[in-house]
Tab-separated table of C-alpha atoms and ligand atoms in Angstrom:
chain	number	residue	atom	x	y	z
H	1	UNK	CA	-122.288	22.324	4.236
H	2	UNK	CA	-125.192	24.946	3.587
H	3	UNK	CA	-124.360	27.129	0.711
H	4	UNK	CA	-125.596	30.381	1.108
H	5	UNK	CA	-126.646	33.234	-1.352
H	6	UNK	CA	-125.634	36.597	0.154
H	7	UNK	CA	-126.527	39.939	-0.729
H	8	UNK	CA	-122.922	41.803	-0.762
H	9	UNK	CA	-122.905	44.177	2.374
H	10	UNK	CA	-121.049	45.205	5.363
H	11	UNK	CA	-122.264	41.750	6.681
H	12	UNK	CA	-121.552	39.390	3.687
H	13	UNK	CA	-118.152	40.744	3.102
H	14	UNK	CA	-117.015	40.374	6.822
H	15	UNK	CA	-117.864	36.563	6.515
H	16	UNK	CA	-116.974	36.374	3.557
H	17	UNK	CA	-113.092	37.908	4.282
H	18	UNK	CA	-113.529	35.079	6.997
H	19	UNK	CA	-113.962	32.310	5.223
H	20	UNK	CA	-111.099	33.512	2.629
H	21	UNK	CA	-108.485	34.108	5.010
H	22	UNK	CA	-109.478	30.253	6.349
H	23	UNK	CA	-107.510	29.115	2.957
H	24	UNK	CA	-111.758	28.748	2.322
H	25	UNK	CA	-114.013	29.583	-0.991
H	26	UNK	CA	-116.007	32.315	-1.881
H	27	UNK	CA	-118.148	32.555	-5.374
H	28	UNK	CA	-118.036	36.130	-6.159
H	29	UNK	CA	-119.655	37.744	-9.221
H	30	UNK	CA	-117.988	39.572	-12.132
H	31	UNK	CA	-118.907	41.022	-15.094
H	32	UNK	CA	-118.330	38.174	-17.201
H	33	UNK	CA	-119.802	35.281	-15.203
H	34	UNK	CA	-119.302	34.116	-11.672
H	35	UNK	CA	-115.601	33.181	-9.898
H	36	UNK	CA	-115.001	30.887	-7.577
H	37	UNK	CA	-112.570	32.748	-5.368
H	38	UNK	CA	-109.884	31.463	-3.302
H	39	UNK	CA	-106.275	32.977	-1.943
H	40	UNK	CA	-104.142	32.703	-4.371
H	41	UNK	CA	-101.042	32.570	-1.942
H	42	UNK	CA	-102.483	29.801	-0.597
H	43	UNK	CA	-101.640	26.485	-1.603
H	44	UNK	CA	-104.361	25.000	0.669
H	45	UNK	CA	-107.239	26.968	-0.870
H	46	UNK	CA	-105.681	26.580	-4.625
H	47	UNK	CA	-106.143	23.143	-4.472
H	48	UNK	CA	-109.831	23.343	-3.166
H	49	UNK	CA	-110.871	25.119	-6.161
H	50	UNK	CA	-109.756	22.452	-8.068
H	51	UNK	CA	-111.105	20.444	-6.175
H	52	UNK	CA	-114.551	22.458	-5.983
H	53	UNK	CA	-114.686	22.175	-9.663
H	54	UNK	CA	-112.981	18.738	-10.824
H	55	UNK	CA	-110.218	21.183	-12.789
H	56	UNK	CA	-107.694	19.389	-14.285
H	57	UNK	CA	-104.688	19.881	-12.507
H	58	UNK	CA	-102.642	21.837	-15.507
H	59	UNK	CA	-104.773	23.901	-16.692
H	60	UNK	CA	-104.091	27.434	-14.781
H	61	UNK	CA	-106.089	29.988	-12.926
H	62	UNK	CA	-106.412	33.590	-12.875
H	63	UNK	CA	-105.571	35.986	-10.634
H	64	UNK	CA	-108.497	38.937	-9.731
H	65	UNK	CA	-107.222	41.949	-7.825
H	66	UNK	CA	-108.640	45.278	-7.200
H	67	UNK	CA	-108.274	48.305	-9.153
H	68	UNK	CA	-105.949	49.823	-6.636
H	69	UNK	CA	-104.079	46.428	-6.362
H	70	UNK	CA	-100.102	47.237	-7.413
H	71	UNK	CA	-99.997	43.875	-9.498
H	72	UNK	CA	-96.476	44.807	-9.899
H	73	UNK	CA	-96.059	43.187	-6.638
H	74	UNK	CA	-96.876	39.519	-8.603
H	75	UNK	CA	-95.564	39.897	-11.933
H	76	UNK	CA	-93.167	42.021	-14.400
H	77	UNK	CA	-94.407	44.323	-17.196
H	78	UNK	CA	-92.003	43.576	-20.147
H	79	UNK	CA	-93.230	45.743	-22.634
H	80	UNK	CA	-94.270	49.627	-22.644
H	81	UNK	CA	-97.626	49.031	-24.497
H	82	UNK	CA	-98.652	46.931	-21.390
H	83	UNK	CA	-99.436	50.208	-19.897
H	84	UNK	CA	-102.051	51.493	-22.648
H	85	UNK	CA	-103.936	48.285	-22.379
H	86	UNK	CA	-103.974	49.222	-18.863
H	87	UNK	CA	-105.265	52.544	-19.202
H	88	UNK	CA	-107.465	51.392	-22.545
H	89	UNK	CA	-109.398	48.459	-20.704
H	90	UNK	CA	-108.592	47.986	-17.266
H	91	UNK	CA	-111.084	47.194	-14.707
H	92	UNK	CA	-112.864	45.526	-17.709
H	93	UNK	CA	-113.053	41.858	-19.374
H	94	UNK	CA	-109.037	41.498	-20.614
H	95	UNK	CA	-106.730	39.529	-19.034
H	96	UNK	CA	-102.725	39.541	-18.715
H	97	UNK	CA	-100.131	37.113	-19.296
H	98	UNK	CA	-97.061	38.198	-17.994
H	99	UNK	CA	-93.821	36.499	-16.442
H	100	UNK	CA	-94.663	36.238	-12.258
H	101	UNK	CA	-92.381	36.654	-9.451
H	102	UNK	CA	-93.208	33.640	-7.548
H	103	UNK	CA	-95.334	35.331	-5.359
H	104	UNK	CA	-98.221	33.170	-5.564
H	105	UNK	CA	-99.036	29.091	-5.421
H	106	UNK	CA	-97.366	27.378	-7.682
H	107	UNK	CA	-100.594	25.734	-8.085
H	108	UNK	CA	-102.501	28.715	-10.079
H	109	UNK	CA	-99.610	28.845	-12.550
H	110	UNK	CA	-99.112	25.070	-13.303
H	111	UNK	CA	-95.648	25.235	-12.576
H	112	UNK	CA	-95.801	27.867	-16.176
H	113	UNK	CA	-93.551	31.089	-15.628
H	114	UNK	CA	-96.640	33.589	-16.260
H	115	UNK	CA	-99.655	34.550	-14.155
H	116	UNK	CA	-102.504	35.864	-15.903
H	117	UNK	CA	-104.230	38.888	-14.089
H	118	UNK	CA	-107.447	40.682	-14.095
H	119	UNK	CA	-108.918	43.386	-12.634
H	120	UNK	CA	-113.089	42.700	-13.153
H	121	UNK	CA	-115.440	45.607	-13.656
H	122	UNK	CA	-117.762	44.829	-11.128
H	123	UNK	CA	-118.935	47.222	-8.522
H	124	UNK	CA	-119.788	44.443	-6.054
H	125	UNK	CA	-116.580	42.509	-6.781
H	126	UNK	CA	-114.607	45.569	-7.004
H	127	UNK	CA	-115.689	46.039	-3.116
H	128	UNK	CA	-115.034	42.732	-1.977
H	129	UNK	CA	-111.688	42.534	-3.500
H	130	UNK	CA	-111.323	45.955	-2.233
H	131	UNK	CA	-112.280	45.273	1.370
H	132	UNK	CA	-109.676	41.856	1.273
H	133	UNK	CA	-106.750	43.627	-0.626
H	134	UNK	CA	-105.346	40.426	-1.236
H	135	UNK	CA	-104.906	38.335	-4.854
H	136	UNK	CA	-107.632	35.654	-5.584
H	137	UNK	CA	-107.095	33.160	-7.917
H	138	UNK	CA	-110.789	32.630	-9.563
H	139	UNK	CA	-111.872	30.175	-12.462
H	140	UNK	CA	-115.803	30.341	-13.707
H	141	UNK	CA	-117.509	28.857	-10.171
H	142	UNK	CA	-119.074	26.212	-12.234
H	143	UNK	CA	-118.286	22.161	-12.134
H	144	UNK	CA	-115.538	21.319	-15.129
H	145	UNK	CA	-117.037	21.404	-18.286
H	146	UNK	CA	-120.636	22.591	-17.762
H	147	UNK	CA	-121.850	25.796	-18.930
H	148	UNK	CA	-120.241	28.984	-16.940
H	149	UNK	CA	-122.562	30.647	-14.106
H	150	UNK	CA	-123.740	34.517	-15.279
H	151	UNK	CA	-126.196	33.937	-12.237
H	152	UNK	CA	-125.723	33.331	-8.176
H	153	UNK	CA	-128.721	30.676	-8.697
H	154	UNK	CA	-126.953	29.191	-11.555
H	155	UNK	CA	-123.634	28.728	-9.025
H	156	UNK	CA	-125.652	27.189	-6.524
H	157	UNK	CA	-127.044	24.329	-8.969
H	158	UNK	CA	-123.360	23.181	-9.659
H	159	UNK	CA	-121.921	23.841	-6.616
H	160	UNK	CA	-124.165	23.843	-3.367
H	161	UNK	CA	-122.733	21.814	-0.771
H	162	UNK	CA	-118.898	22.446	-1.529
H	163	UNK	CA	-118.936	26.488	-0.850
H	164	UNK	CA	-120.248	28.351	1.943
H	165	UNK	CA	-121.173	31.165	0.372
H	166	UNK	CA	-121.852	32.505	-2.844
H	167	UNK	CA	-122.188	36.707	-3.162
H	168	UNK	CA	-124.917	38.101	-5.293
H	169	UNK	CA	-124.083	40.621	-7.564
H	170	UNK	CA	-126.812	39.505	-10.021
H	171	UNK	CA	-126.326	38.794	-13.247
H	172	UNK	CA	-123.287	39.116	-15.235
H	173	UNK	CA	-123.630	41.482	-17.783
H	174	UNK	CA	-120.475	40.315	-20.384
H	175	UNK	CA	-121.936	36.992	-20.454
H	176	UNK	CA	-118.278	34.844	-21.438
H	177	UNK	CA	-115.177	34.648	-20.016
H	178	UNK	CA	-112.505	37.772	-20.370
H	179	UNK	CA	-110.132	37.887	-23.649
H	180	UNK	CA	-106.778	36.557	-22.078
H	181	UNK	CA	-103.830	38.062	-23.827
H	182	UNK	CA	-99.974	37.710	-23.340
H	183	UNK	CA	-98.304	40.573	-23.057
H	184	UNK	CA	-95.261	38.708	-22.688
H	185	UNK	CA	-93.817	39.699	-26.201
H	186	UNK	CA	-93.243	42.594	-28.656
H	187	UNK	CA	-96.500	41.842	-29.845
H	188	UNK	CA	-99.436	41.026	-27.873
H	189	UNK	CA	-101.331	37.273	-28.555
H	190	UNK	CA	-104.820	36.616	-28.035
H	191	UNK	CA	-104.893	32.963	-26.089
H	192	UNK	CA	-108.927	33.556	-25.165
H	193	UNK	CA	-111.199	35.795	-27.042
H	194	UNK	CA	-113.540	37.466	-25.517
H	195	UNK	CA	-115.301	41.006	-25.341
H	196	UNK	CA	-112.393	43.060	-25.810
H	197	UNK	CA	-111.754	42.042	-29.239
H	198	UNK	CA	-108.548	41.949	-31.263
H	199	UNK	CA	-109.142	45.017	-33.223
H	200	UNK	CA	-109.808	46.983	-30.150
H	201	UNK	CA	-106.605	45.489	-29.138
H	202	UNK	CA	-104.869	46.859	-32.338
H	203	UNK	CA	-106.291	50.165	-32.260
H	204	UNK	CA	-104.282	50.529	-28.814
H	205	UNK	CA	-100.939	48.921	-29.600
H	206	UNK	CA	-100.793	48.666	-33.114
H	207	UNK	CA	-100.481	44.889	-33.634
H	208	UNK	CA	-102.186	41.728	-32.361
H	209	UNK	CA	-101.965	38.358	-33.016
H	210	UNK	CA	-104.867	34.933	-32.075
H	211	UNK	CA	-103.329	31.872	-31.426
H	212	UNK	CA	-106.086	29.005	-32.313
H	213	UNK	CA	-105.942	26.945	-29.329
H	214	UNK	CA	-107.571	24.162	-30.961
H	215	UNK	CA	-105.062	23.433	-33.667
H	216	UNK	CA	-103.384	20.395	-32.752
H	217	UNK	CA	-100.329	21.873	-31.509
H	218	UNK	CA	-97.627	20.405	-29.410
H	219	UNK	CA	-97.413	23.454	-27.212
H	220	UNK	CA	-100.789	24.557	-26.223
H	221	UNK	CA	-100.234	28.372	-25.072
H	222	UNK	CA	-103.530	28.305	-22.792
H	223	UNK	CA	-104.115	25.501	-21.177
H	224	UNK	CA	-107.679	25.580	-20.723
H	225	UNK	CA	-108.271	26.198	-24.310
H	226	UNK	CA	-107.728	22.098	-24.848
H	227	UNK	CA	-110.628	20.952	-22.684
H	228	UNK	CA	-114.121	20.395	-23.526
H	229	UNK	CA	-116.361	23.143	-22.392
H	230	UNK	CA	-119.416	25.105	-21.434
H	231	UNK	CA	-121.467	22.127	-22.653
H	232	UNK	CA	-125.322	22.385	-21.125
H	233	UNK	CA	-126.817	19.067	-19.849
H	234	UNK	CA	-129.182	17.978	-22.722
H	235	UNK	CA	-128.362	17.029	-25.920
H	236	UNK	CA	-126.827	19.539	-28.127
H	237	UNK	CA	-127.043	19.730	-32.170
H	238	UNK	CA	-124.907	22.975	-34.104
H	239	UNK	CA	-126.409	24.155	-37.254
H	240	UNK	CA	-124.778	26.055	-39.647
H	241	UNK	CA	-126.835	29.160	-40.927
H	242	UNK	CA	-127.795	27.743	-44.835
H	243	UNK	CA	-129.209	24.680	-42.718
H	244	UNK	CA	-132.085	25.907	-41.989
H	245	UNK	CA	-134.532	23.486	-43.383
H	246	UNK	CA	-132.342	20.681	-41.983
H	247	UNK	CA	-132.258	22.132	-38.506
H	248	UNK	CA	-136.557	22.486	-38.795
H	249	UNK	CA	-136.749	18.917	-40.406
H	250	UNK	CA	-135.159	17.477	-36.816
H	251	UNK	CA	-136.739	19.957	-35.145
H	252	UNK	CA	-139.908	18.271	-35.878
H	253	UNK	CA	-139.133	14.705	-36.709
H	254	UNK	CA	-137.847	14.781	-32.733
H	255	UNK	CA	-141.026	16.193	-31.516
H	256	UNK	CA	-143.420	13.617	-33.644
H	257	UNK	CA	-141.058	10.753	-31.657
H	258	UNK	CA	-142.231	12.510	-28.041
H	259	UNK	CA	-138.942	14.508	-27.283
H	260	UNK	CA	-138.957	17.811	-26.456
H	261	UNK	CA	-136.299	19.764	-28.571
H	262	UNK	CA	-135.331	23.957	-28.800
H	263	UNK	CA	-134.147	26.194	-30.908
H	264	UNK	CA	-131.588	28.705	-29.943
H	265	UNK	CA	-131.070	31.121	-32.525
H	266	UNK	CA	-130.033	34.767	-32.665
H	267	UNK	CA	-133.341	37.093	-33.862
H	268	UNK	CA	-132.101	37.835	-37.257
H	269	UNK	CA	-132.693	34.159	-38.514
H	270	UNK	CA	-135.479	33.306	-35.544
H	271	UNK	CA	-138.727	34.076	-37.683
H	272	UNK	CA	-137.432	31.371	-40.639
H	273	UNK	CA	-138.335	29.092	-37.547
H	274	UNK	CA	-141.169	27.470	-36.493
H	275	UNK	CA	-141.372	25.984	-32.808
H	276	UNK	CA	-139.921	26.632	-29.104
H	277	UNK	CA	-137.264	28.892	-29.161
H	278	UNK	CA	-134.554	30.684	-26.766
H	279	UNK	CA	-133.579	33.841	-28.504
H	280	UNK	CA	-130.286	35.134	-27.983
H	281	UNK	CA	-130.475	38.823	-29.078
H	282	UNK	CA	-129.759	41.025	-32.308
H	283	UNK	CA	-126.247	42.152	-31.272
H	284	UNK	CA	-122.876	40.695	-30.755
H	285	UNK	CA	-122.887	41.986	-27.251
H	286	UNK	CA	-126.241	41.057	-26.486
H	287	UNK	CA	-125.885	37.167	-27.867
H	288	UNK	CA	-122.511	37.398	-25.473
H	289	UNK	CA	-124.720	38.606	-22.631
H	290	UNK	CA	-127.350	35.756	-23.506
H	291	UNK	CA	-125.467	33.205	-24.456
H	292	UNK	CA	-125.051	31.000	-20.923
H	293	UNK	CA	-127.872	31.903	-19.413
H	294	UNK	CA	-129.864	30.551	-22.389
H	295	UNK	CA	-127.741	27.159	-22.495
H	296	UNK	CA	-128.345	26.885	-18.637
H	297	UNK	CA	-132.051	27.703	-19.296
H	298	UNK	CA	-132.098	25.278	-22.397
H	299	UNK	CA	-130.739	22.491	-20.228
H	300	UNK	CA	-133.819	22.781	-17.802
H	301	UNK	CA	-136.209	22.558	-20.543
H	302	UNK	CA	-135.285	20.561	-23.286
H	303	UNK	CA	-134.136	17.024	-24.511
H	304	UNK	CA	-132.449	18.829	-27.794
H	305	UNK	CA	-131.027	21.998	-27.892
H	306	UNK	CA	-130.691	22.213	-31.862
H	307	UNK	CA	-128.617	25.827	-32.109
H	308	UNK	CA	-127.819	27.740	-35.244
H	309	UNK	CA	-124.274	29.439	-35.351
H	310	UNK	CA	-124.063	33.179	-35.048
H	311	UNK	CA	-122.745	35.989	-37.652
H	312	UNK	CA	-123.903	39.548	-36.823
H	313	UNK	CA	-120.899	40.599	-38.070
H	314	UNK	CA	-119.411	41.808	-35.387
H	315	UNK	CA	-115.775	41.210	-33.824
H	316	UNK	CA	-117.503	40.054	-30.869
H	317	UNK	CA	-118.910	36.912	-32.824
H	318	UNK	CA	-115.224	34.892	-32.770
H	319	UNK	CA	-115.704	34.950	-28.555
H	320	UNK	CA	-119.218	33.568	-28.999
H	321	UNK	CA	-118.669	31.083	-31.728
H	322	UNK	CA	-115.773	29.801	-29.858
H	323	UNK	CA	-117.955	29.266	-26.812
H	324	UNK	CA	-120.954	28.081	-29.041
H	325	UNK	CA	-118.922	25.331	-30.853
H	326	UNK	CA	-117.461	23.766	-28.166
H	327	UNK	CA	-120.898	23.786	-25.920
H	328	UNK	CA	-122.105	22.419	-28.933
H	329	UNK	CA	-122.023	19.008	-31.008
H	330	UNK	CA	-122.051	19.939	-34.947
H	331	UNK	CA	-124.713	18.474	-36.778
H	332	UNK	CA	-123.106	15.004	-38.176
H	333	UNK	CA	-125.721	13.336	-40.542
H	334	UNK	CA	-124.896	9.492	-39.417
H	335	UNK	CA	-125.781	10.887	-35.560
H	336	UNK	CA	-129.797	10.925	-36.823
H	337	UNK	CA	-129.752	8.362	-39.517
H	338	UNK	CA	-132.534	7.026	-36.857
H	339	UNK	CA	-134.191	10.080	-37.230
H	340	UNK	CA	-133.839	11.892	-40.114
H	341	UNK	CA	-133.088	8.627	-42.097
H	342	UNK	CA	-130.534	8.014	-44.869
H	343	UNK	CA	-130.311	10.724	-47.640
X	1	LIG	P1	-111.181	29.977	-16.604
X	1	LIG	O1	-110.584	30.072	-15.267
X	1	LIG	O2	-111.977	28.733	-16.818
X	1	LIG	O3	-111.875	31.234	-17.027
X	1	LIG	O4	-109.943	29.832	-17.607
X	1	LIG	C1	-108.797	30.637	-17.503
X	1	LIG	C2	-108.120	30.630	-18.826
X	1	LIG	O5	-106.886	31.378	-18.742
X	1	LIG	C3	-107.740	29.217	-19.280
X	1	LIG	O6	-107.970	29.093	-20.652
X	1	LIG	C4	-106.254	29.165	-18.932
X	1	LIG	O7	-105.573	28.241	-19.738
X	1	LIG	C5	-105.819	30.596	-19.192
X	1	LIG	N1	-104.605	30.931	-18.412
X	1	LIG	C6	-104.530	31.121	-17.096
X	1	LIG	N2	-103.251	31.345	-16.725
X	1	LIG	C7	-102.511	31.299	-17.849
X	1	LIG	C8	-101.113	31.441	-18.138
X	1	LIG	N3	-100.231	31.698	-17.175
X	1	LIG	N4	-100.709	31.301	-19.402
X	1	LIG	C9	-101.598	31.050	-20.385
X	1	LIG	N5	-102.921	30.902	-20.186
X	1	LIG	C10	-103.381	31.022	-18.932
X	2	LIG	MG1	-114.223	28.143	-16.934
């Protein structure tokens, strides 16, 4: 199969309704990073996404509708303050947990008893989801595991071949993947975070609580949250910010042996530096908006992407650091004894 990259028009979205009414995928853009879109009734097209990406099987899939959409028609709304998160964020990067009606696969829900919904601020996806009127189930159109897409380009270098077309809304502006949030009880818990952050969340409903995913819990509340993730194709070293010196000393002890490593670094701490760098902003918006597209350029360029963890003190920092730290390895000594040398 050819994968195409299509401009989103009159033209693009009649093929494009095509191919998605053939139980078929579509990568559509958002304003997080790219979807890979199929029907979410569909039990067929479910299991191509999963397919598409090498998903594991139980770890469940979002549901993208437009802003018109009366997502009633999937699942209930248990609480009251469901309604002000509505009205506070929605189209934007937050998605809902709430208890489904069995109107879609069981294969987007894992067999669970909630659907998570979203409803993307995206002109160009907004239209598309518009023109089909119909619920598409949508993880980050990237293979399992590797950094998410924020580009149509970056789609089509993990998945050309196995989609026929990719729309091209260009690139994402969030830069990570939506907050997901269940709404299922009195108070609202953070399973994802993300750009809508909790205190924006508790300046709406008055309460919010974070599960941490990575805990070793029995019951993990997010699937997805388990896996290893967003992890670029090179090697990958995490410093923490009073490493400095250490993160320079490998820095250059890896270029003397004839490897080619990179910093990525936000600005504030950039200039203590010295070498190649991918600079992710001054913001905690901005590093959001950076972040993949800097892995996925870091990946093309380097051997050793040696990154320094992020604190612009902003809320926004806990969705980055979460994607940062599991992209990245942390720095572990006994990795580059052969390097670095004993202490
Ligand atoms: P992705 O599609 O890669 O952006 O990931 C979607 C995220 O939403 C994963 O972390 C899923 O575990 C989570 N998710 C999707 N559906 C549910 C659900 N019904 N309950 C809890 N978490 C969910
Ligand atoms: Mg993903």
């Amino acid at each position: 199969m050819n994968t195409k990259i299509l401009k989103i028009n009159d033209n693009s979205l009649k093929l494009s309704k095509n191919i998605i009414e053939s139980n078929e995928l579509v990568a559509m853009p958002t304003e997080t990073v790219y979807g890979l879109g199929g029907l979410a009734t569909s039990d067929v097209a479910v299991e191509k996404i999963f397919k598409a990406k090498g998903r594991p099987s139980d770890n469940p899939l979002i549901v993208h509708v437009h802003k018109d959409y009366d997502f009633t028609k999937l699942v209930y709304v248990d609480h009251d303050y469901v309604y002000d998160l509505i009205n506070a964020f929605m189209p934007g990067p937050l998605t809902l947990v709430m208890r489904h009606k069995g109107a879609v696969s069981k294969l987007v829900t894992c067999n669970l008893d909630t659907l998570a919904i979203r409803v993307p601020d995206h002109e160009g996806c907004q239209e598309f989801l518009k023109y089909l009127d119909l619920p598409i189930a949508a993880p980050s159109a990237n293979v399992s595991k590797h950094t998410s897409p924020v580009t149509a380009e970056h789609v089509y270098d993990d998945l050309n071949g196995k989609i026929e077309v990719i729309l091209d809304g260009g690139k994402c502006k969030g830069g990570i993947e939506s907050t997901v949030l269940d709404v299922t009880k009195q108070v609202p818990v953070i399973l994802r975070s993300g750009l809508v952050t909790a205190e924006m969340i508790k300046r709406v409903v008055g309460a919010c609580e974070y599960v941490d995913n990575m805990a070793d819990s029995e019951v993990v509340r997010s699937p997805g949250m388990k896996y290893v993730h967003y992890t670029p194709k090179c090697n990958t070293v995490l410093f923490e910010r009073n490493e400095l010196p250490l993160a320079q000393e490998l820095y250059d002890k890896l270029l003397a042996k004839g490897k080619v490593p990179v910093f990525m670094c936000d600005d504030k701490v950039s200039h203590k530096l010295c070498g190649e760098k991918l600079q992710l902003g001054v913001s905690g918006e901005e590093i959001a908006s950076n972040l993949y597209y800097k892995l996925l350029e870091g990946e093309k360029i380097a051997d050793y992407l040696i990154a320094i963890k992020i604190n612009t003190g902003s809320e926004v920092d806990v969705g980055v650091m979460n994607r940062l730290s599991k992209a990245c390895k942390p720095f572990k000594r006994e990795d580059y004894i052969d390097i670095l040398g004993e202490l």
